[in-house]
Amino acid sequence: MFWLIFLSVIIIFFVVGRQLWPVPNLKHLDYKDFMSRRDEFGDYKILDIRDALEYWTDPTAGTINISLGRLPYVWGNHLIPEDHVMILSTGLLRSKKAARILRKQGFQFIYVIKCSL
């Protein structure tokens, strides 16, 4: 019984720690700074990982909307690993998860736009 509880605690720490652990080489950019310098980022693809309902209540022009749950399956329709991708999301943990998914697929140039849309 003790080992079962101990193993459960270890698994919980691992899952929570993985979510909070920083993603290597992930760069953050402020939303206002991004909007003021948007012309400089013309070659970048902006990935909006909000759910469709969230996205349609406040859409951002020029973004690709793929919700976080669909990202592992449909990223290949709009993105290639050589792209420079900016992740637009309202939550930091969701942005990190999306960055991890893209990193596993071979993306090297990933940025997160910090915002509170």
mmCIF file of C-alpha atoms in Angstrom:
data_model
loop_
_atom_site.group_PDB
_atom_site.id
_atom_site.type_symbol
_atom_site.label_atom_id
_atom_site.label_comp_id
_atom_site.label_asym_id
_atom_site.label_seq_id
_atom_site.Cartn_x
_atom_site.Cartn_y
_atom_site.Cartn_z
ATOM 1 C CA MET A 1 0.000 0.000 0.000
ATOM 2 C CA PHE A 2 2.824 2.370 0.864
ATOM 3 C CA TRP A 3 4.496 1.780 -2.506
ATOM 4 C CA LEU A 4 1.276 2.511 -4.359
ATOM 5 C CA ILE A 5 0.872 5.862 -2.593
ATOM 6 C CA PHE A 6 4.565 6.650 -3.081
ATOM 7 C CA LEU A 7 4.355 5.816 -6.795
ATOM 8 C CA SER A 8 1.217 7.948 -7.171
ATOM 9 C CA VAL A 9 2.930 10.939 -5.546
ATOM 10 C CA ILE A 10 5.966 10.525 -7.824
ATOM 11 C CA ILE A 11 3.753 10.396 -10.921
ATOM 12 C CA ILE A 12 1.841 13.509 -9.834
ATOM 13 C CA PHE A 13 5.115 15.405 -9.237
ATOM 14 C CA PHE A 14 6.363 14.313 -12.652
ATOM 15 C CA VAL A 15 3.201 15.435 -14.460
ATOM 16 C CA VAL A 16 3.019 18.794 -12.674
ATOM 17 C CA GLY A 17 6.765 19.374 -12.965
ATOM 18 C CA ARG A 18 6.709 18.704 -16.699
ATOM 19 C CA GLN A 19 4.045 21.342 -17.201
ATOM 20 C CA LEU A 20 6.013 23.937 -15.263
ATOM 21 C CA TRP A 21 9.449 23.036 -16.648
ATOM 22 C CA PRO A 22 10.699 25.604 -19.182
ATOM 23 C CA VAL A 23 10.852 24.695 -22.866
ATOM 24 C CA PRO A 24 14.421 25.104 -24.212
ATOM 25 C CA ASN A 25 15.042 28.040 -26.567
ATOM 26 C CA LEU A 26 11.460 29.276 -26.321
ATOM 27 C CA LYS A 27 11.354 33.025 -26.792
ATOM 28 C CA HIS A 28 8.578 35.229 -25.395
ATOM 29 C CA LEU A 29 7.241 38.405 -26.973
ATOM 30 C CA ASP A 30 4.731 40.858 -25.520
ATOM 31 C CA TYR A 31 1.470 41.219 -27.493
ATOM 32 C CA LYS A 32 1.633 45.014 -27.672
ATOM 33 C CA ASP A 33 5.252 44.881 -28.813
ATOM 34 C CA PHE A 34 4.311 42.300 -31.424
ATOM 35 C CA MET A 35 1.422 44.413 -32.749
ATOM 36 C CA SER A 36 3.608 47.521 -33.022
ATOM 37 C CA ARG A 37 6.353 45.608 -34.864
ATOM 38 C CA ARG A 38 4.100 43.247 -36.850
ATOM 39 C CA ASP A 39 5.646 44.214 -40.212
ATOM 40 C CA GLU A 40 9.029 42.887 -39.039
ATOM 41 C CA PHE A 41 7.481 39.466 -38.484
ATOM 42 C CA GLY A 42 6.041 39.096 -41.988
ATOM 43 C CA ASP A 43 7.706 35.722 -42.633
ATOM 44 C CA TYR A 44 6.429 34.226 -39.384
ATOM 45 C CA LYS A 45 3.324 32.089 -39.144
ATOM 46 C CA ILE A 46 1.085 32.999 -36.229
ATOM 47 C CA LEU A 47 -0.605 30.004 -34.655
ATOM 48 C CA ASP A 48 -3.644 30.801 -32.511
ATOM 49 C CA ILE A 49 -4.243 27.766 -30.273
ATOM 50 C CA ARG A 50 -7.447 28.976 -28.667
ATOM 51 C CA ASP A 51 -10.571 26.864 -29.102
ATOM 52 C CA ALA A 52 -12.784 27.753 -32.065
ATOM 53 C CA LEU A 53 -15.441 29.390 -29.884
ATOM 54 C CA GLU A 54 -12.821 31.573 -28.165
ATOM 55 C CA TYR A 55 -11.247 32.401 -31.502
ATOM 56 C CA TRP A 56 -14.468 33.471 -33.192
ATOM 57 C CA THR A 57 -15.481 35.763 -30.314
ATOM 58 C CA ASP A 58 -12.264 37.761 -30.792
ATOM 59 C CA PRO A 59 -10.464 36.748 -34.020
ATOM 60 C CA THR A 60 -6.977 38.033 -34.800
ATOM 61 C CA ALA A 61 -6.357 38.734 -38.486
ATOM 62 C CA GLY A 62 -3.631 36.769 -40.231
ATOM 63 C CA THR A 63 -3.506 33.878 -37.776
ATOM 64 C CA ILE A 64 -3.917 30.147 -38.222
ATOM 65 C CA ASN A 65 -6.418 28.767 -35.713
ATOM 66 C CA ILE A 66 -5.673 25.213 -34.619
ATOM 67 C CA SER A 67 -6.979 24.410 -31.157
ATOM 68 C CA LEU A 68 -4.507 22.787 -28.788
ATOM 69 C CA GLY A 69 -6.329 19.444 -28.815
ATOM 70 C CA ARG A 70 -6.144 19.210 -32.617
ATOM 71 C CA LEU A 71 -2.576 20.496 -32.949
ATOM 72 C CA PRO A 72 -0.801 17.104 -32.800
ATOM 73 C CA TYR A 73 -2.968 15.830 -35.667
ATOM 74 C CA VAL A 74 -3.463 18.708 -38.130
ATOM 75 C CA TRP A 75 -0.329 20.871 -37.837
ATOM 76 C CA GLY A 76 0.953 19.437 -41.129
ATOM 77 C CA ASN A 77 -1.907 21.047 -43.072
ATOM 78 C CA HIS A 78 -0.622 24.581 -42.396
ATOM 79 C CA LEU A 79 2.926 24.357 -41.028
ATOM 80 C CA ILE A 80 6.263 22.838 -41.949
ATOM 81 C CA PRO A 81 9.161 22.349 -39.487
ATOM 82 C CA GLU A 82 11.255 25.027 -41.231
ATOM 83 C CA ASP A 83 8.661 27.725 -40.464
ATOM 84 C CA HIS A 84 9.155 30.373 -37.832
ATOM 85 C CA VAL A 85 6.061 29.957 -35.661
ATOM 86 C CA MET A 86 4.585 32.371 -33.147
ATOM 87 C CA ILE A 87 2.119 30.824 -30.720
ATOM 88 C CA LEU A 88 -0.751 33.061 -29.664
ATOM 89 C CA SER A 89 -2.634 31.927 -26.567
ATOM 90 C CA THR A 90 -4.184 33.310 -23.424
ATOM 91 C CA GLY A 91 -2.490 30.782 -21.128
ATOM 92 C CA LEU A 92 1.198 30.190 -20.537
ATOM 93 C CA LEU A 93 0.768 26.468 -19.813
ATOM 94 C CA ARG A 94 -1.165 25.993 -23.052
ATOM 95 C CA SER A 95 1.563 27.846 -24.954
ATOM 96 C CA LYS A 96 4.237 25.627 -23.434
ATOM 97 C CA LYS A 97 2.279 22.506 -24.340
ATOM 98 C CA ALA A 98 1.881 23.696 -27.934
ATOM 99 C CA ALA A 99 5.601 24.504 -28.076
ATOM 100 C CA ARG A 100 6.443 21.005 -26.840
ATOM 101 C CA ILE A 101 4.182 19.453 -29.473
ATOM 102 C CA LEU A 102 5.813 21.485 -32.242
ATOM 103 C CA ARG A 103 9.308 20.839 -30.875
ATOM 104 C CA LYS A 104 8.658 17.075 -31.080
ATOM 105 C CA GLN A 105 7.738 17.540 -34.734
ATOM 106 C CA GLY A 106 11.097 19.220 -35.455
ATOM 107 C CA PHE A 107 10.260 22.922 -35.242
ATOM 108 C CA GLN A 108 13.263 24.993 -34.133
ATOM 109 C CA PHE A 109 12.009 28.574 -34.358
ATOM 110 C CA ILE A 110 9.149 28.888 -31.885
ATOM 111 C CA TYR A 111 8.055 32.064 -30.132
ATOM 112 C CA VAL A 112 5.234 32.722 -27.684
ATOM 113 C CA ILE A 113 3.211 35.909 -27.792
ATOM 114 C CA LYS A 114 2.221 36.733 -24.211
ATOM 115 C CA CYS A 115 -1.230 38.257 -24.213
ATOM 116 C CA SER A 116 -4.507 38.524 -22.369
ATOM 117 C CA LEU A 117 -6.920 38.714 -25.273
#
